C-alpha cells in the first residue's frame, strides 16, 4: 500500500544547530510538498519539490525521485523553527498523502 | 497571496448535533480538500472536490458529507456529530500541484 514515512519522529536541537529531516515514499510521485505546522496549527508551505533541490534562506530541500526520498535541511536553527514538519506526496491525480511528521523543538 | 479561511477556530458541539464547517478560498482554485488531524495519525483526507458540485471520497469519509455549490466555498457536514469526530479539521485548496491550507478548526464533540 501507499506509505509515506518520516524520520526522526522527534528532534530536540540547541539553537544554532543544523538538522536533516527525511521523507521516504513507496512509489513514484507527481508532487511533493514540505510544510511546517506552527504551534497554532497553521500549516505553512515550505517547498513544492517533486524533484531537484531548492533553497529558501536557512531552509533547503532535495528530492531524489528515483530513490523515493526527500530531505529537508534546517541550518542555524532558531526557536521559531519549532513545530511539526510534514511531508505530503501525491502519486497520481490530486490526492495527497501525509507522513506522520517530525516534531522539532529548538531550545535557546 | 493565497488566502484560505475557515469559519471557526474553535467549536464545541454536542453528540447528535448537525455541524457545518465552512471553508473559503479567494484564488479561484479548482481543487479543495478537507482533512482531519489526530495525534500520531498525521493528516487524513476526508473528501475533496475538483469542481463545483463535484466531490470524491478520501480515505475516511464515513460520518461526513460535503457541499460545493460555489467554486470558492467547500463545506464539511457532520450529519450527527459523535465524540470520535473530535479533532482538528483542516481545509486546503490547490491550483495544479501545490496545496494551501486554512488555519484549521478545532472541533470538540461532547
GROMACS .gro file of N, CA and C in nm, chain A:
model
  324
    1UNK      N    1   0.082  -0.119   0.000
    1UNK     CA    2   0.000   0.000   0.000
    1UNK      C    3   0.086   0.125   0.000
    2UNK      N    4   0.017   0.237  -0.007
    2UNK     CA    5   0.086   0.366  -0.008
    2UNK      C    6   0.147   0.394   0.128
    3UNK      N    7   0.273   0.431   0.127
    3UNK     CA    8   0.340   0.464   0.253
    3UNK      C    9   0.422   0.591   0.237
    4UNK      N   10   0.409   0.677   0.337
    4UNK     CA   11   0.491   0.797   0.348
    4UNK      C   12   0.548   0.798   0.490
    5UNK      N   13   0.676   0.781   0.500
    5UNK     CA   14   0.739   0.768   0.631
    5UNK      C   15   0.836   0.881   0.656
    6UNK      N   16   0.826   0.942   0.772
    6UNK     CA   17   0.914   1.050   0.808
    6UNK      C   18   1.001   1.011   0.926
    7UNK      N   19   1.124   1.062   0.923
    7UNK     CA   20   1.214   1.036   1.035
    7UNK      C   21   1.303   1.159   1.056
    8UNK      N   22   1.347   1.179   1.181
    8UNK     CA   23   1.301   1.109   1.301
    8UNK      C   24   1.162   1.157   1.343
    9UNK      N   25   1.092   1.088   1.428
    9UNK     CA   26   0.962   1.136   1.475
    9UNK      C   27   0.973   1.257   1.566
   10UNK      N   28   1.081   1.264   1.642
   10UNK     CA   29   1.102   1.375   1.734
   10UNK      C   30   1.248   1.419   1.728
   11UNK      N   31   1.268   1.548   1.746
   11UNK     CA   32   1.404   1.603   1.737
   11UNK      C   33   1.413   1.724   1.831
   12UNK      N   34   1.517   1.724   1.913
   12UNK     CA   35   1.542   1.838   2.001
   12UNK      C   36   1.679   1.893   1.966
   13UNK      N   37   1.684   2.022   1.940
   13UNK     CA   38   1.808   2.087   1.898
   13UNK      C   39   1.838   2.208   1.986
   14UNK      N   40   1.966   2.233   1.999
   14UNK     CA   41   2.009   2.359   2.058
   14UNK      C   42   2.002   2.465   1.949
   15UNK      N   43   1.962   2.583   1.988
   15UNK     CA   44   1.959   2.694   1.891
   15UNK      C   45   2.094   2.707   1.821
   16UNK      N   46   2.089   2.724   1.688
   16UNK     CA   47   2.213   2.737   1.612
   16UNK      C   48   2.257   2.608   1.545
   17UNK      N   49   2.201   2.495   1.588
   17UNK     CA   50   2.240   2.366   1.530
   17UNK      C   51   2.171   2.345   1.395
   18UNK      N   52   2.227   2.250   1.319
   18UNK     CA   53   2.170   2.212   1.189
   18UNK      C   54   2.097   2.079   1.202
   19UNK      N   55   2.003   2.053   1.112
   19UNK     CA   56   1.932   1.925   1.117
   19UNK      C   57   1.887   1.884   0.977
   20UNK      N   58   1.863   1.754   0.964
   20UNK     CA   59   1.812   1.697   0.840
   20UNK      C   60   1.691   1.610   0.871
   21UNK      N   61   1.581   1.638   0.804
   21UNK     CA   62   1.459   1.560   0.819
   21UNK      C   63   1.440   1.480   0.690
   22UNK      N   64   1.390   1.359   0.705
   22UNK     CA   65   1.379   1.271   0.590
   22UNK      C   66   1.236   1.227   0.568
   23UNK      N   67   1.202   1.210   0.439
   23UNK     CA   68   1.071   1.159   0.399
   23UNK      C   69   1.094   1.050   0.296
   24UNK      N   70   1.051   0.928   0.325
   24UNK     CA   71   1.056   0.816   0.231
   24UNK      C   72   0.915   0.787   0.180
   25UNK      N   73   0.904   0.756   0.054
   25UNK     CA   74   0.773   0.726  -0.002
   25UNK      C   75   0.781   0.599  -0.088
   26UNK      N   76   0.665   0.537  -0.103
   26UNK     CA   77   0.663   0.398  -0.152
   26UNK      C   78   0.651   0.384  -0.303
   27UNK      N   79   0.628   0.497  -0.375
   27UNK     CA   80   0.608   0.485  -0.519
   27UNK      C   81   0.653   0.616  -0.586
   28UNK      N   82   0.653   0.616  -0.717
   28UNK     CA   83   0.689   0.738  -0.790
   28UNK      C   84   0.586   0.847  -0.762
   29UNK      N   85   0.635   0.969  -0.746
   29UNK     CA   86   0.545   1.078  -0.708
   29UNK      C   87   0.533   1.180  -0.819
   30UNK      N   88   0.410   1.239  -0.828
   30UNK     CA   89   0.389   1.354  -0.914
   30UNK      C   90   0.422   1.483  -0.841
   31UNK      N   91   0.387   1.484  -0.714
   31UNK     CA   92   0.402   1.606  -0.635
   31UNK      C   93   0.457   1.574  -0.498
   32UNK      N   94   0.532   1.669  -0.442
   32UNK     CA   95   0.580   1.655  -0.306
   32UNK      C   96   0.591   1.795  -0.246
   33UNK      N   97   0.537   1.808  -0.127
   33UNK     CA   98   0.545   1.935  -0.055
   33UNK      C   99   0.597   1.911   0.085
   34UNK      N  100   0.668   2.010   0.137
   34UNK     CA  101   0.706   2.016   0.277
   34UNK      C  102   0.629   2.131   0.342
   35UNK      N  103   0.576   2.102   0.462
   35UNK     CA  104   0.502   2.201   0.539
   35UNK      C  105   0.560   2.211   0.680
   36UNK      N  106   0.543   2.330   0.738
   36UNK     CA  107   0.571   2.349   0.880
   36UNK      C  108   0.439   2.384   0.949
   37UNK      N  109   0.405   2.308   1.053
   37UNK     CA  110   0.284   2.340   1.129
   37UNK      C  111   0.326   2.414   1.256
   38UNK      N  112   0.282   2.537   1.267
   38UNK     CA  113   0.324   2.617   1.383
   38UNK      C  114   0.242   2.578   1.507
   39UNK      N  115   0.278   2.630   1.622
   39UNK     CA  116   0.207   2.590   1.746
   39UNK      C  117   0.058   2.622   1.745
   40UNK      N  118   0.012   2.708   1.657
   40UNK     CA  119  -0.131   2.742   1.649
   40UNK      C  120  -0.205   2.652   1.549
   41UNK      N  121  -0.133   2.559   1.488
   41UNK     CA  122  -0.197   2.463   1.400
   41UNK      C  123  -0.193   2.498   1.253
   42UNK      N  124  -0.147   2.616   1.218
   42UNK     CA  125  -0.144   2.658   1.077
   42UNK      C  126  -0.034   2.583   1.001
   43UNK      N  127  -0.070   2.527   0.887
   43UNK     CA  128   0.027   2.461   0.800
   43UNK      C  129   0.081   2.563   0.701
   44UNK      N  130   0.211   2.580   0.703
   44UNK     CA  131   0.276   2.680   0.619
   44UNK      C  132   0.357   2.608   0.513
   45UNK      N  133   0.337   2.648   0.388
   45UNK     CA  134   0.412   2.588   0.278
   45UNK      C  135   0.559   2.624   0.287
   46UNK      N  136   0.644   2.523   0.280
   46UNK     CA  137   0.788   2.548   0.277
   46UNK      C  138   0.840   2.530   0.135
   47UNK      N  139   0.816   2.413   0.079
   47UNK     CA  140   0.865   2.383  -0.054
   47UNK      C  141   0.764   2.297  -0.129
   48UNK      N  142   0.754   2.326  -0.259
   48UNK     CA  143   0.694   2.233  -0.353
   48UNK      C  144   0.811   2.177  -0.433
   49UNK      N  145   0.838   2.045  -0.417
   49UNK     CA  146   0.964   1.993  -0.470
   49UNK      C  147   0.950   1.846  -0.510
   50UNK      N  148   0.884   1.817  -0.624
   50UNK     CA  149   0.872   1.678  -0.669
   50UNK      C  150   1.006   1.619  -0.714
   51UNK      N  151   1.101   1.706  -0.745
   51UNK     CA  152   1.235   1.659  -0.779
   51UNK      C  153   1.332   1.777  -0.765
   52UNK      N  154   1.462   1.744  -0.756
   52UNK     CA  155   1.562   1.850  -0.754
   52UNK      C  156   1.587   1.911  -0.618
   53UNK      N  157   1.647   2.027  -0.618
   53UNK     CA  158   1.688   2.096  -0.496
   53UNK      C  159   1.640   2.240  -0.500
   54UNK      N  160   1.592   2.287  -0.383
   54UNK     CA  161   1.552   2.426  -0.370
   54UNK      C  162   1.605   2.480  -0.239
   55UNK      N  163   1.625   2.610  -0.235
   55UNK     CA  164   1.670   2.674  -0.111
   55UNK      C  165   1.586   2.798  -0.086
   56UNK      N  166   1.558   2.821   0.043
   56UNK     CA  167   1.488   2.942   0.083
   56UNK      C  168   1.545   2.984   0.219
   57UNK      N  169   1.638   3.076   0.215
   57UNK     CA  170   1.700   3.121   0.339
   57UNK      C  171   1.778   3.010   0.406
   58UNK      N  172   1.743   2.986   0.534
   58UNK     CA  173   1.814   2.880   0.610
   58UNK      C  174   1.761   2.740   0.578
   59UNK      N  175   1.657   2.731   0.501
   59UNK     CA  176   1.598   2.601   0.469
   59UNK      C  177   1.630   2.563   0.325
   60UNK      N  178   1.652   2.435   0.306
   60UNK     CA  179   1.666   2.383   0.171
   60UNK      C  180   1.606   2.244   0.168
   61UNK      N  181   1.574   2.197   0.049
   61UNK     CA  182   1.515   2.065   0.033
   61UNK      C  183   1.568   2.001  -0.093
   62UNK      N  184   1.578   1.869  -0.087
   62UNK     CA  185   1.621   1.790  -0.202
   62UNK      C  186   1.530   1.670  -0.213
   63UNK      N  187   1.482   1.644  -0.333
   63UNK     CA  188   1.405   1.523  -0.360
   63UNK      C  189   1.477   1.442  -0.467
   64UNK      N  190   1.504   1.316  -0.434
   64UNK     CA  191   1.560   1.221  -0.531
   64UNK      C  192   1.449   1.125  -0.566
   65UNK      N  193   1.376   1.159  -0.671
   65UNK     CA  194   1.253   1.085  -0.703
   65UNK      C  195   1.282   0.940  -0.738
   66UNK      N  196   1.394   0.915  -0.805
   66UNK     CA  197   1.427   0.778  -0.847
   66UNK      C  198   1.455   0.689  -0.728
   67UNK      N  199   1.499   0.747  -0.618
   67UNK     CA  200   1.527   0.668  -0.497
   67UNK      C  201   1.419   0.686  -0.391
   68UNK      N  202   1.317   0.762  -0.422
   68UNK     CA  203   1.196   0.771  -0.340
   68UNK      C  204   1.221   0.829  -0.201
   69UNK      N  205   1.291   0.942  -0.199
   69UNK     CA  206   1.305   1.010  -0.072
   69UNK      C  207   1.325   1.159  -0.095
   70UNK      N  208   1.296   1.234   0.011
   70UNK     CA  209   1.319   1.377   0.011
   70UNK      C  210   1.379   1.416   0.145
   71UNK      N  211   1.463   1.517   0.144
   71UNK     CA  212   1.529   1.565   0.264
   71UNK      C  213   1.502   1.714   0.283
   72UNK      N  214   1.478   1.752   0.406
   72UNK     CA  215   1.463   1.893   0.442
   72UNK      C  216   1.576   1.929   0.536
   73UNK      N  217   1.653   2.031   0.498
   73UNK     CA  218   1.766   2.076   0.579
   73UNK      C  219   1.730   2.207   0.648
   74UNK      N  220   1.758   2.213   0.776
   74UNK     CA  221   1.741   2.336   0.850
   74UNK      C  222   1.878   2.373   0.906
   75UNK      N  223   1.927   2.489   0.869
   75UNK     CA  224   2.057   2.532   0.920
   75UNK      C  225   2.038   2.645   1.020
   76UNK      N  226   2.134   2.654   1.112
   76UNK     CA  227   2.133   2.759   1.214
   76UNK      C  228   1.994   2.775   1.276
   77UNK      N  229   1.944   2.667   1.333
   77UNK     CA  230   1.805   2.663   1.381
   77UNK      C  231   1.776   2.773   1.484
   78UNK      N  232   1.651   2.819   1.482
   78UNK     CA  233   1.603   2.922   1.574
   78UNK      C  234   1.480   2.868   1.647
   79UNK      N  235   1.448   2.928   1.760
   79UNK     CA  236   1.335   2.879   1.839
   79UNK      C  237   1.205   2.885   1.759
   80UNK      N  238   1.196   2.979   1.667
   80UNK     CA  239   1.076   2.991   1.583
   80UNK      C  240   1.063   2.877   1.481
   81UNK      N  241   1.167   2.797   1.467
   81UNK     CA  242   1.158   2.679   1.379
   81UNK      C  243   1.083   2.565   1.447
   82UNK      N  244   1.059   2.574   1.574
   82UNK     CA  245   0.988   2.467   1.646
   82UNK      C  246   0.851   2.444   1.585
   83UNK      N  247   0.807   2.320   1.595
   83UNK     CA  248   0.677   2.282   1.539
   83UNK      C  249   0.688   2.145   1.476
   84UNK      N  250   0.588   2.111   1.398
   84UNK     CA  251   0.588   1.981   1.332
   84UNK      C  252   0.607   2.002   1.182
   85UNK      N  253   0.694   1.922   1.123
   85UNK     CA  254   0.724   1.930   0.981
   85UNK      C  255   0.662   1.809   0.912
   86UNK      N  256   0.583   1.836   0.810
   86UNK     CA  257   0.515   1.730   0.736
   86UNK      C  258   0.564   1.726   0.592
   87UNK      N  259   0.574   1.605   0.544
   87UNK     CA  260   0.595   1.578   0.403
   87UNK      C  261   0.462   1.528   0.347
   88UNK      N  262   0.423   1.576   0.230
   88UNK     CA  263   0.300   1.531   0.166
   88UNK      C  264   0.331   1.497   0.021
   89UNK      N  265   0.285   1.381  -0.024
   89UNK     CA  266   0.313   1.339  -0.161
   89UNK      C  267   0.184   1.302  -0.233
   90UNK      N  268   0.186   1.321  -0.364
   90UNK     CA  269   0.076   1.276  -0.449
   90UNK      C  270   0.136   1.183  -0.554
   91UNK      N  271   0.074   1.067  -0.568
   91UNK     CA  272   0.127   0.968  -0.662
   91UNK      C  273   0.063   0.983  -0.799
   92UNK      N  274  -0.067   0.991  -0.802
   92UNK     CA  275  -0.140   1.023  -0.926
   92UNK      C  276  -0.254   1.116  -0.888
   93UNK      N  277  -0.299   1.196  -0.980
   93UNK     CA  278  -0.412   1.284  -0.952
   93UNK      C  279  -0.382   1.387  -0.846
   94UNK      N  280  -0.487   1.425  -0.775
   94UNK     CA  281  -0.477   1.536  -0.681
   94UNK      C  282  -0.476   1.494  -0.535
   95UNK      N  283  -0.482   1.367  -0.505
   95UNK     CA  284  -0.488   1.326  -0.365
   95UNK      C  285  -0.348   1.319  -0.305
   96UNK      N  286  -0.330   1.396  -0.194
   96UNK     CA  287  -0.203   1.396  -0.124
   96UNK      C  288  -0.209   1.299  -0.006
   97UNK      N  289  -0.095   1.239   0.024
   97UNK     CA  290  -0.080   1.153   0.140
   97UNK      C  291   0.029   1.214   0.228
   98UNK      N  292  -0.005   1.222   0.357
   98UNK     CA  293   0.086   1.287   0.452
   98UNK      C  294   0.160   1.185   0.535
   99UNK      N  295   0.285   1.215   0.566
   99UNK     CA  296   0.356   1.141   0.668
   99UNK      C  297   0.304   1.182   0.806
  100UNK      N  298   0.353   1.115   0.909
  100UNK     CA  299   0.308   1.145   1.045
  100UNK      C  300   0.388   1.258   1.110
  101UNK      N  301   0.485   1.311   1.038
  101UNK     CA  302   0.550   1.432   1.082
  101UNK      C  303   0.673   1.411   1.167
  102UNK      N  304   0.756   1.515   1.172
  102UNK     CA  305   0.871   1.523   1.264
  102UNK      C  306   0.846   1.641   1.356
  103UNK      N  307   0.842   1.614   1.486
  103UNK     CA  308   0.821   1.720   1.584
  103UNK      C  309   0.957   1.777   1.626
  104UNK      N  310   0.979   1.903   1.594
  104UNK     CA  311   1.107   1.969   1.622
  104UNK      C  312   1.090   2.068   1.737
  105UNK      N  313   1.180   2.057   1.833
  105UNK     CA  314   1.187   2.155   1.943
  105UNK      C  315   1.326   2.216   1.943
  106UNK      N  316   1.334   2.347   1.931
  106UNK     CA  317   1.462   2.418   1.935
  106UNK      C  318   1.468   2.493   2.066
  107UNK      N  319   1.569   2.461   2.145
  107UNK     CA  320   1.582   2.522   2.277
  107UNK      C  321   1.690   2.629   2.276
  108UNK      N  322   1.665   2.738   2.348
  108UNK     CA  323   1.762   2.851   2.345
  108UNK      C  324   1.892   2.814   2.417
   0.00000   0.00000   0.00000
